[in-house]
PDB file of C-alpha atoms in Angstrom:
ATOM      1  CA  MET A   1      17.807 -78.456 279.365  1.00 53.00           C
ATOM      2  CA  PRO A   2      17.172 -79.369 275.279  1.00 55.00           C
ATOM      3  CA  ASN A   3      20.759 -79.652 274.550  1.00 71.00           C
ATOM      4  CA  ASP A   4      21.968 -81.327 278.156  1.00 80.00           C
ATOM      5  CA  PRO A   5      21.476 -85.838 277.847  1.00 90.00           C
ATOM      6  CA  LEU A   6      18.961 -86.730 279.962  1.00 93.00           C
ATOM      7  CA  LEU A   7      19.387 -88.522 283.604  1.00 95.00           C
ATOM      8  CA  HIS A   8      15.184 -89.578 283.479  1.00 96.00           C
ATOM      9  CA  GLU A   9      12.313 -89.775 282.183  1.00 97.00           C
ATOM     10  CA  ASP A  10       8.804 -90.730 282.466  1.00 98.00           C
ATOM     11  CA  ARG A  11       6.010 -90.338 280.917  1.00 97.00           C
ATOM     12  CA  LEU A  12       2.280 -91.530 281.080  1.00 97.00           C
ATOM     13  CA  ASP A  13      -0.670 -90.703 279.719  1.00 97.00           C
ATOM     14  CA  TYR A  14      -4.409 -90.415 282.357  1.00 97.00           C
ATOM     15  CA  THR A  15      -7.872 -90.190 281.000  1.00 95.00           C
ATOM     16  CA  PRO A  16      -8.792 -86.301 281.864  1.00 94.00           C
ATOM     17  CA  VAL A  17     -10.815 -87.237 285.998  1.00 95.00           C
ATOM     18  CA  PRO A  18     -11.107 -86.267 288.971  1.00 95.00           C
ATOM     19  CA  ARG A  19      -8.611 -90.061 290.900  1.00 97.00           C
ATOM     20  CA  SER A  20      -6.027 -89.021 287.591  1.00 97.00           C
ATOM     21  CA  VAL A  21      -4.887 -85.597 289.504  1.00 97.00           C
ATOM     22  CA  PRO A  22      -3.847 -86.916 293.047  1.00 97.00           C
ATOM     23  CA  LEU A  23      -2.312 -89.924 291.264  1.00 98.00           C
ATOM     24  CA  ALA A  24      -0.390 -87.902 288.520  1.00 98.00           C
ATOM     25  CA  ARG A  25       0.820 -86.091 292.073  1.00 98.00           C
ATOM     26  CA  THR A  26       2.045 -89.562 294.150  1.00 98.00           C
ATOM     27  CA  ARG A  27       3.684 -90.699 290.778  1.00 98.00           C
ATOM     28  CA  THR A  28       5.907 -87.887 290.722  1.00 98.00           C
ATOM     29  CA  ALA A  29       6.895 -87.677 294.334  1.00 98.00           C
ATOM     30  CA  ARG A  30       7.693 -91.215 294.107  1.00 98.00           C
ATOM     31  CA  LEU A  31       9.554 -90.478 291.245  1.00 98.00           C
ATOM     32  CA  VAL A  32      11.543 -87.600 292.546  1.00 98.00           C
ATOM     33  CA  VAL A  33      12.315 -89.285 295.511  1.00 98.00           C
ATOM     34  CA  GLU A  34      13.675 -92.058 293.825  1.00 97.00           C
ATOM     35  CA  TRP A  35      16.068 -89.795 291.556  1.00 97.00           C
ATOM     36  CA  GLY A  36      18.039 -88.250 294.286  1.00 95.00           C
ATOM     37  CA  HIS A  37      15.608 -85.531 294.506  1.00 96.00           C
ATOM     38  CA  SER A  38      14.046 -85.501 297.628  1.00 96.00           C
ATOM     39  CA  ASP A  39      14.530 -81.796 298.415  1.00 95.00           C
ATOM     40  CA  VAL A  40      12.081 -80.739 295.378  1.00 96.00           C
ATOM     41  CA  ALA A  41      10.008 -83.148 295.193  1.00 97.00           C
ATOM     42  CA  GLY A  42       7.268 -81.920 297.157  1.00 97.00           C
ATOM     43  CA  ASP A  43       7.480 -78.965 294.599  1.00 97.00           C
ATOM     44  CA  VAL A  44       7.208 -80.450 291.811  1.00 98.00           C
ATOM     45  CA  ALA A  45       3.934 -83.381 292.638  1.00 98.00           C
ATOM     46  CA  LEU A  46       2.501 -79.572 293.803  1.00 96.00           C
ATOM     47  CA  VAL A  47       3.099 -77.503 290.830  1.00 97.00           C
ATOM     48  CA  VAL A  48       2.122 -81.520 288.670  1.00 98.00           C
ATOM     49  CA  SER A  49      -0.850 -81.270 290.725  1.00 96.00           C
ATOM     50  CA  GLU A  50      -2.442 -77.710 289.909  1.00 95.00           C
ATOM     51  CA  LEU A  51      -0.718 -78.262 286.393  1.00 95.00           C
ATOM     52  CA  MET A  52      -3.025 -81.334 286.090  1.00 95.00           C
ATOM     53  CA  THR A  53      -6.117 -79.620 287.793  1.00 94.00           C
ATOM     54  CA  ASN A  54      -5.519 -76.793 285.106  1.00 92.00           C
ATOM     55  CA  ALA A  55      -5.616 -79.291 282.639  1.00 93.00           C
ATOM     56  CA  LEU A  56      -8.343 -81.428 283.531  1.00 92.00           C
ATOM     57  CA  LEU A  57     -11.000 -78.554 283.832  1.00 89.00           C
ATOM     58  CA  HIS A  58      -9.387 -76.198 280.812  1.00 87.00           C
ATOM     59  CA  GLY A  59      -7.593 -78.322 278.552  1.00 87.00           C
ATOM     60  CA  SER A  60      -9.594 -81.808 277.995  1.00 85.00           C
ATOM     61  CA  ILE A  61     -11.417 -82.837 275.545  1.00 86.00           C
ATOM     62  CA  ARG A  62     -13.287 -86.213 275.849  1.00 84.00           C
ATOM     63  CA  GLY A  63     -11.775 -89.479 274.990  1.00 85.00           C
ATOM     64  CA  ARG A  64      -8.404 -87.323 274.294  1.00 92.00           C
ATOM     65  CA  LEU A  65      -5.692 -88.043 277.536  1.00 95.00           C
ATOM     66  CA  ILE A  66      -3.350 -85.436 279.265  1.00 96.00           C
ATOM     67  CA  ARG A  67      -0.054 -86.853 279.727  1.00 96.00           C
ATOM     68  CA  VAL A  68       2.988 -86.210 281.897  1.00 98.00           C
ATOM     69  CA  ARG A  69       6.075 -85.979 281.280  1.00 98.00           C
ATOM     70  CA  LEU A  70       9.386 -86.278 283.729  1.00 98.00           C
ATOM     71  CA  ALA A  71      12.435 -85.404 283.206  1.00 97.00           C
ATOM     72  CA  VAL A  72      15.950 -85.046 285.027  1.00 97.00           C
ATOM     73  CA  THR A  73      19.591 -84.046 283.360  1.00 94.00           C
ATOM     74  CA  GLY A  74      22.530 -83.031 284.841  1.00 90.00           C
ATOM     75  CA  ALA A  75      21.544 -78.714 285.752  1.00 93.00           C
ATOM     76  CA  ALA A  76      17.072 -79.528 285.349  1.00 96.00           C
ATOM     77  CA  LEU A  77      14.213 -81.114 286.414  1.00 98.00           C
ATOM     78  CA  ARG A  78      11.463 -80.442 283.885  1.00 98.00           C
ATOM     79  CA  VAL A  79       7.733 -81.162 284.363  1.00 98.00           C
ATOM     80  CA  GLU A  80       4.775 -81.117 281.745  1.00 97.00           C
ATOM     81  CA  VAL A  81       1.494 -81.928 281.523  1.00 97.00           C
ATOM     82  CA  SER A  82       0.324 -81.963 277.672  1.00 96.00           C
ATOM     83  CA  ASP A  83      -4.026 -80.667 276.849  1.00 93.00           C
ATOM     84  CA  PRO A  84      -5.299 -81.650 273.416  1.00 92.00           C
ATOM     85  CA  ARG A  85      -6.798 -78.254 273.681  1.00 87.00           C
ATOM     86  CA  ALA A  86      -3.665 -75.633 272.221  1.00 82.00           C
ATOM     87  CA  GLU A  87      -6.502 -72.624 271.839  1.00 80.00           C
ATOM     88  CA  ARG A  88      -6.972 -72.341 276.076  1.00 71.00           C
ATOM     89  CA  VAL A  89      -3.699 -70.613 277.049  1.00 69.00           C
ATOM     90  CA  PRO A  90      -3.572 -70.539 280.811  1.00 65.00           C
ATOM     91  CA  TRP A  91      -1.828 -67.348 282.258  1.00 63.00           C
ATOM     92  CA  PRO A  92      -1.467 -65.781 285.826  1.00 59.00           C
ATOM     93  CA  ARG A  93      -4.850 -63.843 286.676  1.00 60.00           C
ATOM     94  CA  GLU A  94      -5.066 -61.258 289.832  1.00 65.00           C
ATOM     95  CA  VAL A  95      -6.604 -62.454 292.263  1.00 58.00           C
ATOM     96  CA  SER A  96      -8.590 -61.069 295.599  1.00 57.00           C
ATOM     97  CA  GLY A  97      -8.725 -62.049 299.058  1.00 58.00           C
ATOM     98  CA  GLU A  98     -12.032 -63.893 297.893  1.00 63.00           C
ATOM     99  CA  ASP A  99     -11.319 -65.266 295.021  1.00 51.00           C
ATOM    100  CA  GLN A 100     -11.690 -69.051 295.954  1.00 53.00           C
ATOM    101  CA  PHE A 101     -10.031 -70.282 292.442  1.00 54.00           C
ATOM    102  CA  GLY A 102      -7.130 -68.430 290.116  1.00 55.00           C
ATOM    103  CA  ARG A 103      -3.711 -68.969 292.324  1.00 62.00           C
ATOM    104  CA  GLY A 104      -2.888 -71.805 290.385  1.00 76.00           C
ATOM    105  CA  LEU A 105      -0.002 -70.083 288.201  1.00 81.00           C
ATOM    106  CA  LEU A 106       0.719 -67.933 290.725  1.00 83.00           C
ATOM    107  CA  LEU A 107       2.264 -71.389 292.605  1.00 87.00           C
ATOM    108  CA  VAL A 108       3.548 -72.548 289.598  1.00 92.00           C
ATOM    109  CA  GLY A 109       5.699 -69.324 289.564  1.00 90.00           C
ATOM    110  CA  ALA A 110       6.756 -69.105 293.038  1.00 92.00           C
ATOM    111  CA  LEU A 111       7.809 -72.815 293.523  1.00 95.00           C
ATOM    112  CA  ALA A 112       9.724 -73.479 289.787  1.00 96.00           C
ATOM    113  CA  GLY A 113      12.464 -71.792 288.607  1.00 95.00           C
ATOM    114  CA  ARG A 114      10.859 -71.057 285.311  1.00 96.00           C
ATOM    115  CA  TRP A 115       7.669 -72.240 283.942  1.00 95.00           C
ATOM    116  CA  GLY A 116       5.985 -71.846 280.691  1.00 95.00           C
ATOM    117  CA  VAL A 117       3.156 -72.877 277.359  1.00 94.00           C
ATOM    118  CA  GLU A 118       4.110 -74.560 273.889  1.00 93.00           C
ATOM    119  CA  PRO A 119       2.427 -75.391 271.211  1.00 91.00           C
ATOM    120  CA  ARG A 120       2.724 -79.325 271.622  1.00 87.00           C
ATOM    121  CA  GLU A 121       3.525 -81.031 268.375  1.00 80.00           C
ATOM    122  CA  GLY A 122       0.249 -82.747 266.936  1.00 80.00           C
ATOM    123  CA  VAL A 123      -2.542 -81.073 268.688  1.00 85.00           C
ATOM    124  CA  GLY A 124      -2.626 -79.194 271.851  1.00 92.00           C
ATOM    125  CA  LYS A 125      -0.180 -77.152 273.642  1.00 94.00           C
ATOM    126  CA  THR A 126       2.028 -78.397 276.922  1.00 95.00           C
ATOM    127  CA  VAL A 127       2.937 -76.757 279.951  1.00 95.00           C
ATOM    128  CA  TRP A 128       6.111 -76.939 281.759  1.00 97.00           C
ATOM    129  CA  ALA A 129       8.206 -75.933 284.787  1.00 98.00           C
ATOM    130  CA  GLU A 130      11.508 -76.623 285.406  1.00 97.00           C
ATOM    131  CA  TRP A 131      14.132 -76.180 288.445  1.00 97.00           C
ATOM    132  CA  GLY A 132      17.484 -76.068 288.513  1.00 95.00           C
ATOM    133  CA  LEU A 133      20.024 -78.494 290.074  1.00 90.00           C
ATOM    134  CA  LEU A 134      22.659 -78.397 291.503  1.00 73.00           C
ATOM    135  CA  VAL A 135      25.782 -79.851 289.872  1.00 61.00           C
ATOM    136  CA  GLY A 136      28.719 -80.532 291.636  1.00 52.00           C
TER     137      GLY A 136
END
């Protein structure tokens, strides 16, 4: 995706509070539909919700914002959620039927074509997920 020209891009910073999660999810779904990708809008919005929740619970620092970036090229749709805690790298874990938490990254992996984590320019980390788009 880095070499493909951007067709659409959106960035918004959110305060690390619980109400930011549904705001990011709703904004994401609306933009993805407006950009002509309603077929994946629900999955993308759910992934943003999961990544925002993880950033809020595990990556936030008081007074530092969480950034959500959406980008579309001709070949891919990418979401990125960046937080200030580089030392807290997310990873999928084994969960049992009784566990209430811990399934978020498994869900991200199931919904997105691929996902990963990278250091953020400056400070922190970015967790990203991508969907391949049909070219044609």
